[in-house]
């Protein structure tokens, strides 16, 4: 018995020695890292004091520190940044749905300012700015070398004032200038319309108003059309929607799902991960859904498209989305400013991250380029004459007057569909898909 106790004690002592031998180098490494951090902070303080004392002009110490903080954050990724008290307030206004500016969502790519998307009905949208455009100059001043917040500051100005931005666009041989008049941007976050027997819900951004407005307008359209039985399906148009609040993306997705995961987020630590699941209830009552996306669909838009696609609740058509698969947390600071920091990546229900890859449509449908309004169709007019136009042609006596009226009404619908293809080819394609699914009848 004594031998056993001694052996156990001896094993414990050996374990302590082994642990100490392993832990000591790790502790030394950690201490060395901490020492280096303090040395670098001393270096920062030294540089800061030399700038204050020796720079050719007197500098604002507060502005210098803010610039250093912003530089630290923007070096991490394109979406982390420092928000001054003024910028933090503007961001809060934007999530409420009203702010001043041009009406574009921008990011930075290899030092250049890139348009994620123009916002519906804003000065930038009306001036013809497109997703994927690069803005190289503002009023003749180059943006190259500026951080994103500095470039955005140059684009801000008094409501009613003009700004000239220089655009580089794929497919255009030369850069060109676009004049835009700044305005107060009042976001119409949801627009709804009917096309034949289909309801189109256009979501332009994800702010605090998105889900309640969408639910309200969906119910109104269903009632106007005489109930859900009169509707063949819904189009959720997320084209050029730059995203916004994660909470709203979850609510919009949940509106059309009965169960299952909507999205998950995974941070640096496993314990920081979150998983969001759908609750029972489908506003569309199982009717077919088509989701429209393009290169300007980002962030929250991609969460909705990815969730509905993975659950096979919707057919996604259009072109590949932007590919912003990261989550930013806005953290208030003591200065009344804020820090926007990337804290997690998000994943669709199937476990795929769309960071830098985007959501791939089930059916790729590109939007034909806009044709100038003054451009004439040079193709020769085709004859629209038919048998009914021939002199002495026989009447069709096999149809009743009501049947003839129904045929004429169907032709009118078909003509409207053809007109829509000229106006918005992708939307017309979505409507055609709903018509086809409706013709097949309800799913089992």
PDB file of N, CA, C and O in Angstrom, residues 232 288-290 315 431-443:
ATOM      1  N   UNK A 232     -50.935  33.822 -58.283  1.00  0.00           N
ATOM      2  CA  UNK A 232     -50.152  32.651 -58.689  1.00  0.00           C
ATOM      3  C   UNK A 232     -48.768  32.607 -58.035  1.00  0.00           C
ATOM      4  O   UNK A 232     -48.056  31.606 -58.145  1.00  0.00           O
ATOM      5  N   UNK A 288     -45.784  29.896 -54.825  1.00  0.00           N
ATOM      6  CA  UNK A 288     -44.414  29.954 -55.355  1.00  0.00           C
ATOM      7  C   UNK A 288     -43.792  31.341 -55.191  1.00  0.00           C
ATOM      8  O   UNK A 288     -44.487  32.358 -55.250  1.00  0.00           O
ATOM      9  N   UNK A 289     -42.481  31.355 -54.992  1.00  0.00           N
ATOM     10  CA  UNK A 289     -41.733  32.615 -54.836  1.00  0.00           C
ATOM     11  C   UNK A 289     -40.533  32.600 -55.770  1.00  0.00           C
ATOM     12  O   UNK A 289     -39.837  31.584 -55.891  1.00  0.00           O
ATOM     13  N   UNK A 290     -40.298  33.713 -56.415  1.00  0.00           N
ATOM     14  CA  UNK A 290     -39.070  33.924 -57.190  1.00  0.00           C
ATOM     15  C   UNK A 290     -38.331  35.102 -56.572  1.00  0.00           C
ATOM     16  O   UNK A 290     -38.939  36.146 -56.301  1.00  0.00           O
ATOM     17  N   UNK A 315     -37.204  30.117 -56.089  1.00  0.00           N
ATOM     18  CA  UNK A 315     -36.254  30.014 -57.198  1.00  0.00           C
ATOM     19  C   UNK A 315     -35.533  31.353 -57.287  1.00  0.00           C
ATOM     20  O   UNK A 315     -36.173  32.405 -57.346  1.00  0.00           O
ATOM     21  N   UNK A 431     -41.800  36.657 -63.709  1.00  0.00           N
ATOM     22  CA  UNK A 431     -43.257  36.517 -63.855  1.00  0.00           C
ATOM     23  C   UNK A 431     -43.592  35.285 -64.697  1.00  0.00           C
ATOM     24  O   UNK A 431     -44.530  34.531 -64.388  1.00  0.00           O
ATOM     25  N   UNK A 432     -42.815  35.044 -65.752  1.00  0.00           N
ATOM     26  CA  UNK A 432     -43.040  33.876 -66.610  1.00  0.00           C
ATOM     27  C   UNK A 432     -42.860  32.573 -65.824  1.00  0.00           C
ATOM     28  O   UNK A 432     -43.592  31.597 -66.031  1.00  0.00           O
ATOM     29  N   UNK A 433     -41.865  32.562 -64.924  1.00  0.00           N
ATOM     30  CA  UNK A 433     -41.640  31.363 -64.104  1.00  0.00           C
ATOM     31  C   UNK A 433     -42.857  31.096 -63.221  1.00  0.00           C
ATOM     32  O   UNK A 433     -43.325  29.956 -63.096  1.00  0.00           O
ATOM     33  N   UNK A 434     -43.401  32.156 -62.606  1.00  0.00           N
ATOM     34  CA  UNK A 434     -44.583  31.982 -61.760  1.00  0.00           C
ATOM     35  C   UNK A 434     -45.777  31.485 -62.576  1.00  0.00           C
ATOM     36  O   UNK A 434     -46.551  30.643 -62.105  1.00  0.00           O
ATOM     37  N   UNK A 435     -45.914  31.998 -63.790  1.00  0.00           N
ATOM     38  CA  UNK A 435     -47.001  31.521 -64.654  1.00  0.00           C
ATOM     39  C   UNK A 435     -46.845  30.031 -64.935  1.00  0.00           C
ATOM     40  O   UNK A 435     -47.809  29.268 -64.907  1.00  0.00           O
ATOM     41  N   UNK A 436     -45.611  29.617 -65.218  1.00  0.00           N
ATOM     42  CA  UNK A 436     -45.358  28.207 -65.516  1.00  0.00           C
ATOM     43  C   UNK A 436     -45.637  27.317 -64.322  1.00  0.00           C
ATOM     44  O   UNK A 436     -46.263  26.250 -64.455  1.00  0.00           O
ATOM     45  N   UNK A 437     -45.190  27.754 -63.133  1.00  0.00           N
ATOM     46  CA  UNK A 437     -45.438  26.970 -61.922  1.00  0.00           C
ATOM     47  C   UNK A 437     -46.932  26.888 -61.618  1.00  0.00           C
ATOM     48  O   UNK A 437     -47.441  25.859 -61.182  1.00  0.00           O
ATOM     49  N   UNK A 438     -47.638  27.986 -61.860  1.00  0.00           N
ATOM     50  CA  UNK A 438     -49.081  28.010 -61.635  1.00  0.00           C
ATOM     51  C   UNK A 438     -49.797  27.055 -62.574  1.00  0.00           C
ATOM     52  O   UNK A 438     -50.750  26.372 -62.196  1.00  0.00           O
ATOM     53  N   UNK A 439     -49.316  26.983 -63.824  1.00  0.00           N
ATOM     54  CA  UNK A 439     -49.954  26.087 -64.814  1.00  0.00           C
ATOM     55  C   UNK A 439     -49.788  24.622 -64.413  1.00  0.00           C
ATOM     56  O   UNK A 439     -50.631  23.780 -64.720  1.00  0.00           O
ATOM     57  N   UNK A 440     -48.702  24.308 -63.668  1.00  0.00           N
ATOM     58  CA  UNK A 440     -48.469  22.935 -63.253  1.00  0.00           C
ATOM     59  C   UNK A 440     -49.355  22.523 -62.085  1.00  0.00           C
ATOM     60  O   UNK A 440     -49.492  21.348 -61.780  1.00  0.00           O
ATOM     61  N   UNK A 441     -49.915  23.531 -61.398  1.00  0.00           N
ATOM     62  CA  UNK A 441     -50.786  23.245 -60.261  1.00  0.00           C
ATOM     63  C   UNK A 441     -50.001  23.193 -58.964  1.00  0.00           C
ATOM     64  O   UNK A 441     -48.769  23.278 -58.950  1.00  0.00           O
ATOM     65  N   UNK A 442     -50.689  23.073 -57.836  1.00  0.00           N
ATOM     66  CA  UNK A 442     -50.039  23.091 -56.516  1.00  0.00           C
ATOM     67  C   UNK A 442     -49.135  21.898 -56.314  1.00  0.00           C
ATOM     68  O   UNK A 442     -49.367  20.813 -56.865  1.00  0.00           O
ATOM     69  N   UNK A 443     -48.071  22.100 -55.490  1.00  0.00           N
ATOM     70  CA  UNK A 443     -47.162  21.004 -55.172  1.00  0.00           C
ATOM     71  C   UNK A 443     -47.796  20.075 -54.164  1.00  0.00           C
ATOM     72  O   UNK A 443     -48.565  20.481 -53.300  1.00  0.00           O
TER      73      UNK A 443
END
